[in-house]
């Protein structure tokens, strides 16, 4: 009774000794070593890997992970004022229910027959996003908004055959870093302030492939000059690439309606958990212009008929664009990216519908305005740009003794997360970033203002 | 289900979820801020999204999920090259925990010590698994990891002032197309080594290709044929002697965990796909995660920030002047880092090796079964074992029956399983690649082989059934022509209504 | 899927999950404690459970789940009397939270103030919804709530010394069988009132039945016919005058939330099914939850403990000497109490009433559609509206075609929907009960009606298709005889192997 | 743009005003009031229900619930030593995955055709449980172990036609309360200590329907006399009803193998979360004896052939027993109970397999023995029954100044949950209950012992 039986690992059923033996016998091999005959001795690792002892049971694994997780603080949404590219919005339970379905979570790259659901869900995502962006073409998601921006710019580069990329206004420096890496050697970046005159000047030098601007900038400011940048770009024969916060588009005009050729951004606000920055996914949209469609590196799913009249099927539009099909002859490269986040965003948009998107946009605009107003009332705090309209993110300037870092630390001590110092010299910075969403109540915002009133001297 | 498109469902006024409205006091204080914007920037009409009740939305997507064949539901050995292994459910519970899911990347490091420690630990584990000196976990997937390595290679040569000169990257035909495509996108000329008669990358072609223009070799081993290239160290040596770097695409590492490493073969860089070898779920095509391992010499170029341990606390080091910069926002696809960490921790060194050995046993067992099926052959390296997968050929069956590998795949779908026919490069005729991994039981493999045998039998005895497959799938044979016709392709419902239905929205 | 029995899967040595082994130091300290037991008490051979890897277990049960038609997946109006309403997914997230799921009922009350407050609040909400003075949330489901009410009735009469005399309970034919069965199990004689010509319980029969032996009336309203008995207050009065108590089975409360209450009709007791009216999921048949509301006079008899608020803290009051005692362990099916609380909180008074009105609108809308289908009729109370559901009859179709309601139900399953034919009491010939609740959209109801119309059409035009249905279900017509034959019925694999396969384990 | 649209509740799609209007029109009604025509005015509630204002959005509901949940403490398993009928065991993630599937969670009472999966999963549960219990018949789960015990006793009463029920040993007083309520007026309870002589004496009075005893009693003690009670019952013509902790049966002999006629207990330890006592479910098992099968009130699923050779179907065995079929003429009563917990237990047993069940039994026995040993070493603490073998639960006696309640409170202050005072007079009690499971490490147990060493004086 108490004889020990082998502890076959539950993830590796055929490592059960009897099974392994029988399989080897069937294949006619003495040992698995025979299958490694082609690996030269000199390349063999002559010792076991030096890894921690395995935990031996699922229960102990859970306990171990619990110990690690217990050293992370999940902040209630009303206590967190962090944004700037990653947001805590409400994730409807139905979104999680769908993306956690085994069928979606563990599927990969099946054909449109056995994986019809994935094709339809992603095509619907493209279509829903197309309505939000007011475009006719949206790609299967790429990795994140950084990649979306970088690729949109290279698409513009290929479409125009030009070299210079004019980037307008306050842009996340990390995003610029990514763009810089991605266009290195091919394109030149020209960073200009959010001012039509500056854009005009930059374009005057010629060879501009694109003007890249943002509907809401890195500071959350709605850039009211966007229509002008777009017009200037077109006048210069460049494409207009617009970056958007997708949740703002219930309230703000989609740049495509203003003439933008390419719209890009990050899906994360649309029903995807922040996950310490793991929830990002990128979108690119454009008109159904053959010249632009040909430049997408990503997959584009299309709706097609089948052999049965009235039945919808799905497949890859213009597959020969891709590196899957033609390797280095394709457009950039494509691989596994962030499809499930696309499904999440699709479910989110379906749940929200036109009125939900409109309402949430209005609520965030209102909460942001309220937060700016309340914080500006705190002595020693002033708004960086008091006359602008902001969406979610905004920046304040401290006029007192304490640095932004000190103030953020003091907020943290009160359980409030926000006021991230702005600028390269974080130690001496006097500006701090805040963000509010639809999840903040008036009381949450008042609590922040009250805390700042105590802290800022 | 004969599930409609979501745009065909619902009725005006239905709602799936209600967002909070501004509180009255907030509205009283600030009014509607949109009114302070020019009219051109205020959206005039709401987006034409569908309007459905919550249960109706749920039902639609649940039905779509049931029309999708997840790896959990089938014996998923037919998506060869994808390493469809079991993604433990317990690992999903960790990433759904708010102490991962709700974390904001700008939180003060003191409030995220657990996740930083986990990422730091995972780097240590992968350093040992690869033998490399530093590992970046930032790339979003395998192709992004390849890009990262190419970018590091570029930075390396640029730092030495040789980038102008070294503008060629060599790869092999059986390496993932992203190796060639990333190199090209990064500004390199691509040289592709084709397989020799035994399926190995042609070493003479390599000797002919290297030179002062060589920036790097990007190579997979074993390649998607399942054949391990025993001269891999010599490949590396040849490139090193020419002054190039060598990057190991370890997409197929699953069969060699604990057996052989990038370090031993002399590589400067390597990458893993955490969604393949380290079990994170494939998620319909991402989010995934990649890991780039490099030697100490190349470490300064890795993406920033890195996670460091200062003896007391884990910190983010963003002050890395030689770094290629950001590859994606923040630190990486954290949920998948958590899962990969948990998977390795659950298995340990012995378990990793057992996984590798069992994957290889399963592969050779399945090979033993499948090669006996009429019409199939195993090209290249006759008599040599295969590591993690096998690329088969149905050339004989095609000659006998006129049916293509693709047709067999569609018919296999009728038996509730995957069979993936997209096998770049199109060098092996009528290809089929099977990769059983360690996850499937013997009975599973027997069942899969039996399905293939049955489909092959039908191909010979009842070819019409195969030719018109699928019969039991959600949909029937798809018309492909519209997908390549700009006049009718339809990437969205808007476009479909306009171009195909002729509506004017 | 053609999914095997779990006992036919796996291989010796495979494991689905590994439990922790004793730590070496523990073993060193205590050895194997089983050795201190007599041999007869130590299990000689492990239970003959199957042996499967984890993914194999997962796949088996996932496939079984796909072979099951959850309410989330279909227009579930065919399980009439069951109030198949939408169970919001967000409410599930609360009960999976460790701050519910991991709570132990013996934790100190100071560590569970949240759950105690929630239960206390839910009682207040249901007091208002019912009008009663106290509500117990302990019963595990509707039938357990009926039992609880019967037990309270018994305690009441016992306390007054009348239990010997009052040994009869009156119920109605259209009330759930548990009313009759619980009364009988509790030692009462059961008197059943049958419907009069209009389908109402016969009031003359009630007058004849009541008397000094009457302990109570257990009655539903509206009954499963969907007809509201307008003389309900008179029924109550008649029983009260005879000295009996009246218990209101509110299984069908969904259509009258906020419209009329047990209080207004004079009842002494009532019960709700939280898995029906208050949206907790049906879970393949429980766990569910019941709520018993009683007047102040009967409150002392309610199960113990109750949750009380002492002005500062929520406490458990277990010191209730007149209580009938425990109905189930601890406080009740807490996860479903959480869900019901969340559902009510999400809707408020206006939402509850909107749910009721919409459920009734949906029911009468569907009635309007269905009554036009050939072969169907709507027995009783001609021309009167129905509240929450309708019991239809296919008597005409049966006479015309020989097909039974059951056959139609099996054929309806082919269209991916439920149709429940188990409609006690078997008074209405060829019954079908539809209950659309507030959850279904107009398009859903139209689709369901269209399915019924199509099935009825087939019954007339192509009866063989209906007679041999189901055709698209997981399995085909089941042989029923073995289920009632003790020689071959097989409640377990062990029994099946022994009795049917003739194995000797 | 900013016109408000109706906030149709997402749970009530047809309350959208236009839809409602159109439906009323189609039915030919002016108002829903018409459908309530049969409800007399006197019975109508003439005011809105007095309920709190609804929260208006899913996000606010989540925030509200979070506020309530935040006042509950989820104790790490290693810090909780509470048991006595409800246990914190490891719940494998696969169990949760399955029971949380929409298809199972939201299904109800469909036919074996469209709900084949539910029938098969529950039949497999019956079969797996039958192997564990060494019986041929197991019911679809009833509410909980209390109900299972009460029903098993009434089954025995009907099968024997006798009145007296002999209950042996230390039994959870709440369970006795439930049994008492359930047999009131029909049976008489005779409570006797765990001593064959006492059982013999009780049986000598005759008219005994059943002897009810426990393989492990309320104090966790393995009752070594169980075989004798069973024999005595049979000698007296009574049935032997055995209560078991199902997790113990990997290590201990199932009472059916000792001759017990009916085995009952609670499924909660088999993969079901405690949920503040909401995770209970009851099982009853017996031989495939027609006389006993006829007495089950619950549904019993059976395996049957279908019209297609080789295909398995499922249905209700001997349905005419039930109150569903014949109302008060059926056996007791049956209704919705705890089916999903049965599926959970089935998945759990499948995952564990024979060796997992053996191992977990051995681990709990070892941890219990270790905890007893360590606690007994603490000055002022002694074991209530030092020579017995215990499974999971055990009781200690405090010989010092402090009461059990004081000690439990002091433990709680240290974050340790355990030592529940035993006995009716809780204030003065000097005994405390503890429980350990497979989740406790040696360090956890040592921590408890160390804490007691500080506390108990």
Short mmCIF file of C-alpha atoms in Angstrom, two decimals, chain A residues 170-402:
data_model
loop_
_atom_site.label_atom_id
_atom_site.label_comp_id
_atom_site.label_asym_id
_atom_site.label_seq_id
_atom_site.Cartn_x
_atom_site.Cartn_y
_atom_site.Cartn_z
CA UNK A 170 4.61 66.17 -27.01
CA UNK A 171 5.15 62.51 -27.74
CA UNK A 172 5.96 59.76 -25.26
CA UNK A 173 9.79 59.62 -25.33
CA UNK A 174 9.65 55.84 -25.17
CA UNK A 175 7.50 55.81 -28.27
CA UNK A 176 10.00 58.04 -30.02
CA UNK A 177 12.73 55.65 -28.95
CA UNK A 178 10.87 52.79 -30.55
CA UNK A 179 10.21 54.74 -33.73
CA UNK A 180 13.84 55.81 -33.89
CA UNK A 181 15.04 52.23 -33.58
CA UNK A 182 12.58 51.05 -36.17
CA UNK A 183 13.31 53.59 -38.88
CA UNK A 184 17.05 53.84 -38.28
CA UNK A 185 19.01 54.06 -41.47
CA UNK A 186 15.88 54.44 -43.54
CA UNK A 187 14.18 57.55 -42.28
CA UNK A 188 15.16 60.73 -40.52
CA UNK A 189 13.06 61.98 -37.60
CA UNK A 190 12.24 65.66 -37.34
CA UNK A 191 10.72 66.59 -34.01
CA UNK A 192 8.79 69.85 -34.00
CA UNK A 193 6.59 71.54 -31.41
CA UNK A 194 2.82 71.52 -31.68
CA UNK A 195 2.61 74.63 -33.75
CA UNK A 196 1.47 74.85 -37.36
CA UNK A 197 4.27 77.27 -38.10
CA UNK A 198 6.86 74.78 -36.96
CA UNK A 199 5.25 72.06 -39.01
CA UNK A 200 5.16 74.30 -42.01
CA UNK A 201 8.82 75.11 -41.57
CA UNK A 202 9.80 71.48 -41.27
CA UNK A 203 7.82 70.56 -44.35
CA UNK A 204 9.39 73.38 -46.29
CA UNK A 205 12.64 71.47 -46.32
CA UNK A 206 10.97 68.86 -48.56
CA UNK A 207 11.29 65.06 -48.78
CA UNK A 208 8.70 64.57 -46.06
CA UNK A 209 7.03 61.18 -46.06
CA UNK A 210 4.70 61.89 -43.19
CA UNK A 211 3.48 64.31 -40.61
CA UNK A 212 2.79 62.41 -37.43
CA UNK A 213 0.56 64.15 -34.92
CA UNK A 214 -1.71 63.26 -32.05
CA UNK A 215 -5.35 63.95 -31.38
CA UNK A 216 -4.47 63.88 -27.68
CA UNK A 217 -0.81 64.26 -26.88
CA UNK A 218 1.43 62.70 -24.26
CA UNK A 219 0.12 65.22 -21.75
CA UNK A 220 -3.48 64.38 -22.56
CA UNK A 221 -4.00 67.70 -24.33
CA UNK A 222 -6.43 67.71 -27.23
CA UNK A 223 -4.40 69.19 -30.03
CA UNK A 224 -6.78 71.57 -31.70
CA UNK A 225 -4.41 72.19 -34.58
CA UNK A 226 -4.58 68.63 -35.83
CA UNK A 227 -6.75 69.52 -38.84
CA UNK A 228 -4.14 72.06 -39.86
CA UNK A 229 -1.24 69.61 -39.62
CA UNK A 230 -3.16 67.24 -41.81
CA UNK A 231 -3.77 69.90 -44.36
CA UNK A 232 -0.14 70.98 -44.29
CA UNK A 233 0.99 67.41 -44.78
CA UNK A 234 -1.19 66.98 -47.79
CA UNK A 235 -0.06 70.25 -49.23
CA UNK A 236 3.50 69.00 -48.95
CA UNK A 237 2.66 65.66 -50.58
CA UNK A 238 3.22 63.85 -47.32
CA UNK A 239 0.83 61.49 -45.61
CA UNK A 240 -0.86 62.49 -42.39
CA UNK A 241 -0.44 59.89 -39.65
CA UNK A 242 -2.58 60.48 -36.59
CA UNK A 243 -2.16 58.87 -33.22
CA UNK A 244 -5.28 58.52 -31.10
CA UNK A 245 -6.40 57.35 -27.67
CA UNK A 246 -9.23 55.09 -28.84
CA UNK A 247 -11.52 55.81 -25.89
CA UNK A 248 -11.53 59.48 -26.80
CA UNK A 249 -13.23 58.77 -30.11
CA UNK A 250 -16.70 58.60 -28.62
CA UNK A 251 -16.32 62.31 -27.95
CA UNK A 252 -13.68 63.52 -30.40
CA UNK A 253 -13.66 63.43 -34.16
CA UNK A 254 -11.72 60.54 -35.64
CA UNK A 255 -8.75 61.99 -37.54
CA UNK A 256 -9.71 60.06 -40.67
CA UNK A 257 -12.74 62.32 -40.91
CA UNK A 258 -10.33 65.23 -40.81
CA UNK A 259 -8.38 63.71 -43.67
CA UNK A 260 -5.70 61.70 -41.89
CA UNK A 261 -4.36 58.94 -44.12
CA UNK A 262 -3.29 56.59 -41.39
CA UNK A 263 -4.60 56.37 -37.84
CA UNK A 264 -2.71 54.44 -35.22
CA UNK A 265 -2.68 53.89 -31.50
CA UNK A 266 -2.88 51.42 -28.69
CA UNK A 267 -5.87 49.21 -27.92
CA UNK A 268 -5.13 48.79 -24.25
CA UNK A 269 -7.83 51.18 -22.99
CA UNK A 270 -10.50 49.10 -24.76
CA UNK A 271 -11.14 46.38 -22.24
CA UNK A 272 -7.60 45.14 -21.63
CA UNK A 273 -6.04 44.96 -18.19
CA UNK A 274 -2.85 46.98 -17.69
CA UNK A 275 -0.90 43.97 -16.38
CA UNK A 276 2.14 46.04 -15.57
CA UNK A 277 2.37 47.09 -19.18
CA UNK A 278 1.60 43.68 -20.64
CA UNK A 279 -1.79 44.67 -22.05
CA UNK A 280 -0.75 46.78 -24.98
CA UNK A 281 -1.69 46.10 -28.60
CA UNK A 282 -1.42 48.29 -31.66
CA UNK A 283 -3.86 49.23 -34.36
CA UNK A 284 -3.47 50.89 -37.75
CA UNK A 285 -6.36 52.04 -39.88
CA UNK A 286 -6.70 53.64 -43.25
CA UNK A 287 -9.00 54.11 -46.15
CA UNK A 288 -9.50 51.13 -48.44
CA UNK A 289 -6.90 52.55 -50.78
CA UNK A 290 -5.06 49.87 -52.70
CA UNK A 291 -1.77 51.75 -52.43
CA UNK A 292 -2.00 51.83 -48.63
CA UNK A 293 -3.43 48.35 -48.20
CA UNK A 294 -0.43 47.03 -50.09
CA UNK A 295 1.87 48.50 -47.46
CA UNK A 296 0.41 46.82 -44.38
CA UNK A 297 2.77 44.22 -42.98
CA UNK A 298 0.07 42.71 -40.73
CA UNK A 299 -2.59 40.26 -41.63
CA UNK A 300 -5.87 41.71 -42.83
CA UNK A 301 -8.83 39.39 -42.62
CA UNK A 302 -11.50 39.67 -45.26
CA UNK A 303 -15.10 38.54 -45.60
CA UNK A 304 -15.74 36.19 -48.52
CA UNK A 305 -18.43 33.85 -49.77
CA UNK A 306 -18.13 30.07 -49.50
CA UNK A 307 -19.41 27.27 -51.67
CA UNK A 308 -22.71 27.51 -49.79
CA UNK A 309 -24.74 30.54 -50.89
CA UNK A 310 -25.29 33.05 -48.13
CA UNK A 311 -22.59 31.62 -45.90
CA UNK A 312 -19.80 33.91 -44.75
CA UNK A 313 -16.21 32.77 -44.78
CA UNK A 314 -13.00 34.56 -43.95
CA UNK A 315 -9.47 34.65 -45.27
CA UNK A 316 -6.35 36.76 -45.65
CA UNK A 317 -6.65 39.80 -47.86
CA UNK A 318 -3.66 40.35 -50.15
CA UNK A 319 -1.57 37.75 -48.38
CA UNK A 320 1.27 38.17 -50.84
CA UNK A 321 2.17 41.43 -49.10
CA UNK A 322 3.41 39.59 -46.05
CA UNK A 323 6.74 38.18 -45.02
CA UNK A 324 4.90 34.96 -44.27
CA UNK A 325 4.37 34.64 -47.98
CA UNK A 326 7.49 36.15 -49.49
CA UNK A 327 10.01 36.50 -46.67
CA UNK A 328 12.22 39.58 -47.06
CA UNK A 329 10.29 40.61 -50.13
CA UNK A 330 7.24 41.26 -47.95
CA UNK A 331 6.39 44.45 -46.13
CA UNK A 332 8.50 44.60 -42.98
CA UNK A 333 7.69 41.44 -41.06
CA UNK A 334 4.81 39.75 -39.36
CA UNK A 335 4.49 37.16 -36.68
CA UNK A 336 2.50 36.32 -33.60
CA UNK A 337 1.53 39.65 -32.07
CA UNK A 338 -1.59 40.46 -30.06
CA UNK A 339 -4.64 38.88 -31.67
CA UNK A 340 -6.47 38.11 -28.44
CA UNK A 341 -6.31 41.74 -27.41
CA UNK A 342 -8.07 42.48 -30.68
CA UNK A 343 -10.84 40.08 -29.72
CA UNK A 344 -11.02 41.77 -26.32
CA UNK A 345 -11.34 45.19 -27.92
CA UNK A 346 -14.02 43.85 -30.24
CA UNK A 347 -16.07 42.51 -27.35
CA UNK A 348 -15.56 45.79 -25.52
CA UNK A 349 -16.79 47.89 -28.44
CA UNK A 350 -19.77 45.60 -28.92
CA UNK A 351 -20.72 45.91 -25.27
CA UNK A 352 -20.30 49.65 -25.23
CA UNK A 353 -22.06 50.35 -28.49
CA UNK A 354 -22.34 53.83 -29.92
CA UNK A 355 -23.91 55.35 -26.84
CA UNK A 356 -21.57 53.75 -24.37
CA UNK A 357 -18.57 55.06 -26.27
CA UNK A 358 -20.09 58.49 -26.41
CA UNK A 359 -20.87 58.48 -22.72
CA UNK A 360 -17.50 57.24 -21.57
CA UNK A 361 -15.77 59.86 -23.67
CA UNK A 362 -17.91 62.55 -22.09
CA UNK A 363 -17.37 61.19 -18.59
CA UNK A 364 -13.61 61.13 -18.95
CA UNK A 365 -13.57 64.65 -20.39
CA UNK A 366 -15.67 65.82 -17.46
CA UNK A 367 -13.63 64.02 -14.82
CA UNK A 368 -10.41 65.32 -16.32
CA UNK A 369 -11.71 68.85 -16.35
CA UNK A 370 -12.88 68.49 -12.79
CA UNK A 371 -9.57 67.09 -11.63
CA UNK A 372 -7.67 69.89 -13.36
CA UNK A 373 -9.94 72.45 -11.77
CA UNK A 374 -9.67 70.96 -8.30
CA UNK A 375 -5.90 70.54 -8.42
CA UNK A 376 -5.42 74.03 -9.79
CA UNK A 377 -7.19 75.32 -6.70
CA UNK A 378 -4.50 73.84 -4.49
CA UNK A 379 -2.00 76.52 -3.48
CA UNK A 380 1.35 75.74 -5.03
CA UNK A 381 -0.14 73.76 -7.87
CA UNK A 382 -0.83 75.17 -11.30
CA UNK A 383 -1.79 73.64 -14.58
CA UNK A 384 0.88 73.35 -17.24
CA UNK A 385 -1.59 74.50 -19.89
CA UNK A 386 -4.65 75.94 -18.19
CA UNK A 387 -6.61 76.79 -21.30
CA UNK A 388 -6.39 73.42 -23.06
CA UNK A 389 -8.97 70.64 -23.01
CA UNK A 390 -7.53 67.39 -21.72
CA UNK A 391 -8.56 63.79 -21.97
CA UNK A 392 -7.52 61.53 -19.09
CA UNK A 393 -3.90 62.70 -18.73
CA UNK A 394 -2.70 66.09 -17.59
CA UNK A 395 0.35 67.69 -16.05
CA UNK A 396 0.65 70.13 -13.18
CA UNK A 397 3.51 72.37 -12.12
CA UNK A 398 4.52 72.76 -8.49
CA UNK A 399 5.54 76.25 -7.52
CA UNK A 400 6.58 75.51 -3.98
CA UNK A 401 9.64 74.02 -2.33
CA UNK A 402 9.11 70.37 -2.94
#
